Short mmCIF file of C-alpha atoms in Angstrom, two decimals:
data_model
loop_
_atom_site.label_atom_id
_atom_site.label_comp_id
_atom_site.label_asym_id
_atom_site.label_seq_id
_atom_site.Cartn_x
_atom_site.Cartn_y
_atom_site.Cartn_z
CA UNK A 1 -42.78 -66.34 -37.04
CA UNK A 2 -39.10 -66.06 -38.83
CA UNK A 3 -38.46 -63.38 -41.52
CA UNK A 4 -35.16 -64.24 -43.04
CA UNK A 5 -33.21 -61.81 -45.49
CA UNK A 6 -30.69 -62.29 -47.71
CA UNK A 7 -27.98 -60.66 -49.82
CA UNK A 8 -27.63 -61.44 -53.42
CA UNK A 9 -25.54 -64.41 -52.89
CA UNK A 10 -28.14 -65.88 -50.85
CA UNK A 11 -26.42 -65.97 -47.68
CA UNK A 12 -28.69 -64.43 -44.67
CA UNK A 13 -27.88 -60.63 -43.25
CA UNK A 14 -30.71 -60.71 -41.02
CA UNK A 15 -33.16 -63.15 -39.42
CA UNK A 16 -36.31 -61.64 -37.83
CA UNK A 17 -38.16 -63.23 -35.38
CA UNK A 18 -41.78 -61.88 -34.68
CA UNK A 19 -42.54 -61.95 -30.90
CA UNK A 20 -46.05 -62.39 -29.46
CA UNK A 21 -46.19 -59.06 -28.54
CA UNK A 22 -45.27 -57.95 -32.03
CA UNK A 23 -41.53 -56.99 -31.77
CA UNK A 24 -38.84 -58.34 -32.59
CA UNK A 25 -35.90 -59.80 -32.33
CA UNK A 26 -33.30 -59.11 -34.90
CA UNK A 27 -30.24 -61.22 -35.30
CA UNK A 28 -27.48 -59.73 -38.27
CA UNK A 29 -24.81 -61.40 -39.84
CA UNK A 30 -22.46 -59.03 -41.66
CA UNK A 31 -19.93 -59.94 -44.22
CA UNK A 32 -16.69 -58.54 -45.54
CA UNK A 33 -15.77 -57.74 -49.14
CA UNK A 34 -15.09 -61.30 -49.93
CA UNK A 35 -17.73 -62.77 -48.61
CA UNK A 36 -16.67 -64.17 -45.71
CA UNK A 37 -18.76 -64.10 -42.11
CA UNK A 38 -17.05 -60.79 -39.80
CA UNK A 39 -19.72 -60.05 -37.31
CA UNK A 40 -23.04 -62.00 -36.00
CA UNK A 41 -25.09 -59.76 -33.93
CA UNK A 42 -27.66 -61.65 -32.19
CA UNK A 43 -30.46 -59.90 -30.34
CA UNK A 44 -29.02 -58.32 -27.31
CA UNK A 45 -26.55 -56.75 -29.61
CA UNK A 46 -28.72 -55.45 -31.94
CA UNK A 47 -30.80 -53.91 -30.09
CA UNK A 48 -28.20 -52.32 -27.98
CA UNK A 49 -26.55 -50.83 -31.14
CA UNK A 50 -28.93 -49.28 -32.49
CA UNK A 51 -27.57 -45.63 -31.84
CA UNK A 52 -27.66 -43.86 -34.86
CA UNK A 53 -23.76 -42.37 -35.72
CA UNK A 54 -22.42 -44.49 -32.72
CA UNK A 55 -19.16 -45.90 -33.98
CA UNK A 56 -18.53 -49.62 -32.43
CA UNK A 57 -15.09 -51.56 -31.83
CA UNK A 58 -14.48 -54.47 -31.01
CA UNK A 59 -12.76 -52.85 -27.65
CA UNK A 60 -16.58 -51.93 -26.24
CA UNK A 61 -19.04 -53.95 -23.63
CA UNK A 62 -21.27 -54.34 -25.89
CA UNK A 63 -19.74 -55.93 -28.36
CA UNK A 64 -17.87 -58.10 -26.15
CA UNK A 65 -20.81 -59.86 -24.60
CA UNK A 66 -23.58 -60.59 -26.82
CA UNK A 67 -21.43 -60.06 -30.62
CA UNK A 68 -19.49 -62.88 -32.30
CA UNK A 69 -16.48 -61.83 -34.29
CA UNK A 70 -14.05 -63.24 -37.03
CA UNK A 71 -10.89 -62.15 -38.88
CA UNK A 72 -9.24 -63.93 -42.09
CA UNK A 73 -5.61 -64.02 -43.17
CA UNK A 74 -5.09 -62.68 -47.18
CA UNK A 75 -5.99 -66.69 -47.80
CA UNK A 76 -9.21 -67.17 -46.15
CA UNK A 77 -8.38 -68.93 -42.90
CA UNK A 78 -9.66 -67.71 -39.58
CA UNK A 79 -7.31 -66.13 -37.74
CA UNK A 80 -9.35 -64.19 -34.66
CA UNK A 81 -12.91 -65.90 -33.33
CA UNK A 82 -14.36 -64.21 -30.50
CA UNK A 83 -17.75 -65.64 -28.96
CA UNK A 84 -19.66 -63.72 -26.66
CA UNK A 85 -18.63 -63.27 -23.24
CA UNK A 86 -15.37 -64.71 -24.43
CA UNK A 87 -11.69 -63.47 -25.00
CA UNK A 88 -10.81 -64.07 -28.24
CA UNK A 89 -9.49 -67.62 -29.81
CA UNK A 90 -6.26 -66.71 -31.99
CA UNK A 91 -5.27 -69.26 -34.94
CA UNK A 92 -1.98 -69.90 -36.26
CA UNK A 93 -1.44 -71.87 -39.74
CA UNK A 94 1.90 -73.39 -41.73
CA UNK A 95 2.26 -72.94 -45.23
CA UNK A 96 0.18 -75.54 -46.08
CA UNK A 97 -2.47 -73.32 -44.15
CA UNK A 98 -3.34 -76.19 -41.19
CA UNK A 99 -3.66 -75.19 -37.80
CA UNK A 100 -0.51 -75.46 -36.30
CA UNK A 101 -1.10 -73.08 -32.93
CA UNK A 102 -3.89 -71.47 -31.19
CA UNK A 103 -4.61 -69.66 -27.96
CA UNK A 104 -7.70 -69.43 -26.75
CA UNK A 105 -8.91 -66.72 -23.82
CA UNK A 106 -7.72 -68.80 -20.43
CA UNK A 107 -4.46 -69.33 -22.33
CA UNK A 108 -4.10 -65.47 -22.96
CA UNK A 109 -3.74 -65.10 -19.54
CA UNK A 110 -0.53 -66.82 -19.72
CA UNK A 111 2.16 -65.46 -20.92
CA UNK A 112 3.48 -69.01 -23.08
CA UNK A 113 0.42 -71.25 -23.22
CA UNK A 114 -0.38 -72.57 -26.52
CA UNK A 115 -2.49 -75.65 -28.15
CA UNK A 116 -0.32 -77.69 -30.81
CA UNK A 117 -1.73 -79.65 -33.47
CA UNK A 118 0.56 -82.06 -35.44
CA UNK A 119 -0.37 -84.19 -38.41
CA UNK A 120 1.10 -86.84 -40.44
CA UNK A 121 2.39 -86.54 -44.07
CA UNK A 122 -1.51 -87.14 -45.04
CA UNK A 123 -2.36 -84.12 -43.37
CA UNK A 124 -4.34 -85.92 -40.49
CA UNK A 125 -4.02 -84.31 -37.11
CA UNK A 126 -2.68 -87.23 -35.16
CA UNK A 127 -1.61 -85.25 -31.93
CA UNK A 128 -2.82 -81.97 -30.16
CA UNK A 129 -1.56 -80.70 -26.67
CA UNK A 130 -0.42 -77.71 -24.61
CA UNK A 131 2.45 -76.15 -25.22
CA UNK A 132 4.83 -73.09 -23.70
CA UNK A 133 6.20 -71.03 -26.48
CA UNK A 134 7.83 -67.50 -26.17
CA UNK A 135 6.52 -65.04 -29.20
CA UNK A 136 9.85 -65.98 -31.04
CA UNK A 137 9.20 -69.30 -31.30
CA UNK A 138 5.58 -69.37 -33.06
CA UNK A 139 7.31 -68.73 -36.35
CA UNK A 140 9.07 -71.83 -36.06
CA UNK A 141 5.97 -73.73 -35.90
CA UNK A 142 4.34 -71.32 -38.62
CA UNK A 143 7.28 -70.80 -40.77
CA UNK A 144 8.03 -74.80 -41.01
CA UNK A 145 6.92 -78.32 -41.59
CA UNK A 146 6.45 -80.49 -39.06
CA UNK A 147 5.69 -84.07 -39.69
CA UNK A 148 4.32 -86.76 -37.35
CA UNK A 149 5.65 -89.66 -38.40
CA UNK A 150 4.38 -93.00 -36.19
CA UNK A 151 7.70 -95.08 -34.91
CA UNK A 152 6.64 -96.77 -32.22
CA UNK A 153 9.67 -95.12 -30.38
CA UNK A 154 8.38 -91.93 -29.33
CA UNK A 155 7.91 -91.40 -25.57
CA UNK A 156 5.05 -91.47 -23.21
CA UNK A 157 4.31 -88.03 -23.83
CA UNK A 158 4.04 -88.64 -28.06
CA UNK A 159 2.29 -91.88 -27.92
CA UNK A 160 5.17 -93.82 -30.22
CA UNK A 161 5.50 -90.38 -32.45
CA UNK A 162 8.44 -88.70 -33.38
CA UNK A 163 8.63 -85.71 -34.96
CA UNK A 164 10.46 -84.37 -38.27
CA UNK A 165 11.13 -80.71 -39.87
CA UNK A 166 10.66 -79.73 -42.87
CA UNK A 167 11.25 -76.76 -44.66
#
Protein backbone atom coordinates (compact mmCIF):
# COMPACT_ATOMS: atom_id res chain seq x y z
CA UNK A 1 0.00 0.00 0.00
CA UNK A 2 1.11 3.79 -1.11
CA UNK A 3 0.15 6.81 1.07
CA UNK A 4 0.95 9.83 -0.96
CA UNK A 5 0.95 13.50 0.54
CA UNK A 6 0.83 16.59 -0.88
CA UNK A 7 1.39 20.31 -0.39
CA UNK A 8 -1.21 22.78 -1.35
CA UNK A 9 -0.15 22.99 -4.85
CA UNK A 10 -0.65 19.43 -5.23
CA UNK A 11 2.76 18.42 -5.85
CA UNK A 12 3.85 15.27 -3.51
CA UNK A 13 6.27 15.93 -0.22
CA UNK A 14 6.08 12.47 0.79
CA UNK A 15 5.13 9.04 -0.56
CA UNK A 16 4.62 6.26 2.03
CA UNK A 17 4.88 2.89 1.28
CA UNK A 18 3.38 0.33 3.86
CA UNK A 19 5.65 -2.77 4.17
CA UNK A 20 4.36 -6.24 5.07
CA UNK A 21 5.70 -6.02 8.25
CA UNK A 22 3.97 -2.72 8.86
CA UNK A 23 6.78 -0.09 8.41
CA UNK A 24 7.60 1.91 6.17
CA UNK A 25 9.34 3.31 3.75
CA UNK A 26 9.28 7.02 3.38
CA UNK A 27 10.47 8.77 0.30
CA UNK A 28 10.39 13.07 0.61
CA UNK A 29 10.57 15.48 -1.95
CA UNK A 30 11.28 18.98 -0.64
CA UNK A 31 10.82 22.17 -2.48
CA UNK A 32 12.24 25.66 -2.37
CA UNK A 33 10.37 28.95 -2.06
CA UNK A 34 9.42 28.95 -5.64
CA UNK A 35 8.36 25.85 -6.02
CA UNK A 36 10.85 24.20 -7.63
CA UNK A 37 12.17 20.36 -6.72
CA UNK A 38 15.71 20.89 -4.18
CA UNK A 39 15.99 17.59 -2.46
CA UNK A 40 14.39 13.91 -3.04
CA UNK A 41 15.10 11.74 -0.16
CA UNK A 42 14.30 8.28 -0.94
CA UNK A 43 14.27 5.62 1.75
CA UNK A 44 17.77 4.99 2.79
CA UNK A 45 18.02 8.66 3.29
CA UNK A 46 15.21 9.14 5.23
CA UNK A 47 15.58 6.92 7.46
CA UNK A 48 19.15 7.69 8.07
CA UNK A 49 18.23 11.38 8.77
CA UNK A 50 16.07 11.12 11.03
CA UNK A 51 18.25 12.63 13.97
CA UNK A 52 16.37 15.11 15.57
CA UNK A 53 18.57 18.77 15.53
CA UNK A 54 21.15 17.03 13.15
CA UNK A 55 22.00 19.71 10.63
CA UNK A 56 22.69 18.03 6.97
CA UNK A 57 24.90 19.40 3.94
CA UNK A 58 25.24 18.44 1.03
CA UNK A 59 29.17 17.79 2.01
CA UNK A 60 27.97 14.50 4.29
CA UNK A 61 27.85 10.49 3.36
CA UNK A 62 24.67 10.40 3.74
CA UNK A 63 23.48 12.66 1.64
CA UNK A 64 25.81 11.82 -1.00
CA UNK A 65 24.67 8.28 -1.54
CA UNK A 66 21.10 7.70 -1.28
CA UNK A 67 19.81 11.89 -1.67
CA UNK A 68 19.18 13.55 -5.04
CA UNK A 69 19.88 17.24 -5.20
CA UNK A 70 19.11 20.35 -7.47
CA UNK A 71 20.03 24.05 -7.64
CA UNK A 72 18.33 26.84 -9.99
CA UNK A 73 19.84 30.01 -11.41
CA UNK A 74 17.53 33.47 -10.46
CA UNK A 75 15.60 32.14 -13.89
CA UNK A 76 14.63 28.71 -13.13
CA UNK A 77 17.15 26.57 -14.98
CA UNK A 78 19.04 23.79 -13.29
CA UNK A 79 22.26 24.58 -12.62
CA UNK A 80 23.65 21.66 -9.99
CA UNK A 81 21.96 17.86 -10.26
CA UNK A 82 23.49 15.42 -8.09
CA UNK A 83 22.12 11.68 -8.15
CA UNK A 84 23.02 9.37 -5.61
CA UNK A 85 26.29 7.87 -5.47
CA UNK A 86 27.18 10.49 -8.02
CA UNK A 87 29.40 13.72 -8.20
CA UNK A 88 27.45 16.33 -9.17
CA UNK A 89 26.34 17.30 -13.00
CA UNK A 90 27.02 21.23 -13.37
CA UNK A 91 24.91 23.18 -16.19
CA UNK A 92 25.90 26.12 -18.00
CA UNK A 93 23.25 28.30 -20.14
CA UNK A 94 23.59 31.49 -22.82
CA UNK A 95 21.35 34.23 -22.62
CA UNK A 96 18.81 32.66 -24.32
CA UNK A 97 19.03 30.18 -21.24
CA UNK A 98 20.00 26.78 -23.52
CA UNK A 99 22.50 24.54 -22.37
CA UNK A 100 25.56 25.58 -23.72
CA UNK A 101 28.19 23.56 -21.20
CA UNK A 102 28.04 20.94 -18.65
CA UNK A 103 30.36 18.77 -16.61
CA UNK A 104 29.32 15.92 -15.25
CA UNK A 105 31.31 13.88 -12.20
CA UNK A 106 34.09 11.80 -14.48
CA UNK A 107 34.66 15.15 -16.21
CA UNK A 108 35.30 16.91 -12.75
CA UNK A 109 38.13 14.94 -12.45
CA UNK A 110 39.66 16.75 -15.21
CA UNK A 111 40.82 19.77 -14.94
CA UNK A 112 39.28 21.13 -18.79
CA UNK A 113 36.70 18.51 -19.78
CA UNK A 114 33.47 19.85 -20.81
CA UNK A 115 30.23 18.66 -22.97
CA UNK A 116 29.20 21.35 -25.73
CA UNK A 117 25.91 21.65 -27.11
CA UNK A 118 25.39 23.86 -30.24
CA UNK A 119 22.12 24.64 -31.97
CA UNK A 120 20.98 26.27 -35.03
CA UNK A 121 19.21 29.69 -35.32
CA UNK A 122 15.86 27.54 -34.50
CA UNK A 123 17.23 26.68 -31.33
CA UNK A 124 17.66 22.87 -32.21
CA UNK A 125 20.71 21.25 -30.73
CA UNK A 126 22.34 20.01 -33.88
CA UNK A 127 25.84 19.11 -32.34
CA UNK A 128 27.11 18.01 -28.79
CA UNK A 129 30.77 16.85 -27.96
CA UNK A 130 33.68 17.07 -25.53
CA UNK A 131 35.43 19.87 -25.13
CA UNK A 132 38.76 21.32 -23.10
CA UNK A 133 38.06 24.71 -21.74
CA UNK A 134 40.13 26.60 -19.03
CA UNK A 135 37.63 28.47 -16.35
CA UNK A 136 38.20 31.70 -18.48
CA UNK A 137 36.84 30.51 -21.35
CA UNK A 138 33.21 29.22 -20.15
CA UNK A 139 32.06 32.81 -20.28
CA UNK A 140 32.70 32.93 -23.78
CA UNK A 141 30.40 30.19 -24.44
CA UNK A 142 27.90 31.61 -21.68
CA UNK A 143 28.32 35.21 -22.31
CA UNK A 144 27.72 34.75 -26.31
CA UNK A 145 25.79 33.40 -29.21
CA UNK A 146 26.85 30.76 -31.00
CA UNK A 147 25.10 29.65 -34.08
CA UNK A 148 25.33 26.38 -36.03
CA UNK A 149 24.75 27.17 -39.25
CA UNK A 150 24.80 23.87 -41.84
CA UNK A 151 27.40 24.66 -44.94
CA UNK A 152 28.31 21.64 -46.06
CA UNK A 153 31.98 22.91 -45.57
CA UNK A 154 32.64 22.22 -42.09
CA UNK A 155 35.22 19.50 -41.32
CA UNK A 156 35.10 15.94 -40.30
CA UNK A 157 34.95 16.83 -36.84
CA UNK A 158 31.54 19.35 -37.43
CA UNK A 159 29.79 17.16 -39.82
CA UNK A 160 29.51 20.12 -42.72
CA UNK A 161 28.86 22.82 -39.69
CA UNK A 162 30.44 25.93 -39.21
CA UNK A 163 30.08 27.98 -36.55
CA UNK A 164 29.13 31.85 -36.04
CA UNK A 165 29.20 34.41 -32.92
CA UNK A 166 26.93 36.41 -31.91
CA UNK A 167 26.67 38.86 -29.41
Amino acid sequence: TVIEFKNALDKPILHRNVLSDGNFADTYYVYDDYDRLRYVLPPMASKALTTTGAVWTTADDIVYKYCYYYEYDIVGNITQKKLPGCDKITYYYNSAHRLVLSRDGNQNTTLYDYTIYLYDKYGREVLRGNISLIDEEVSLYTESDIVAEYTGNGTEETYGYTFNVGE
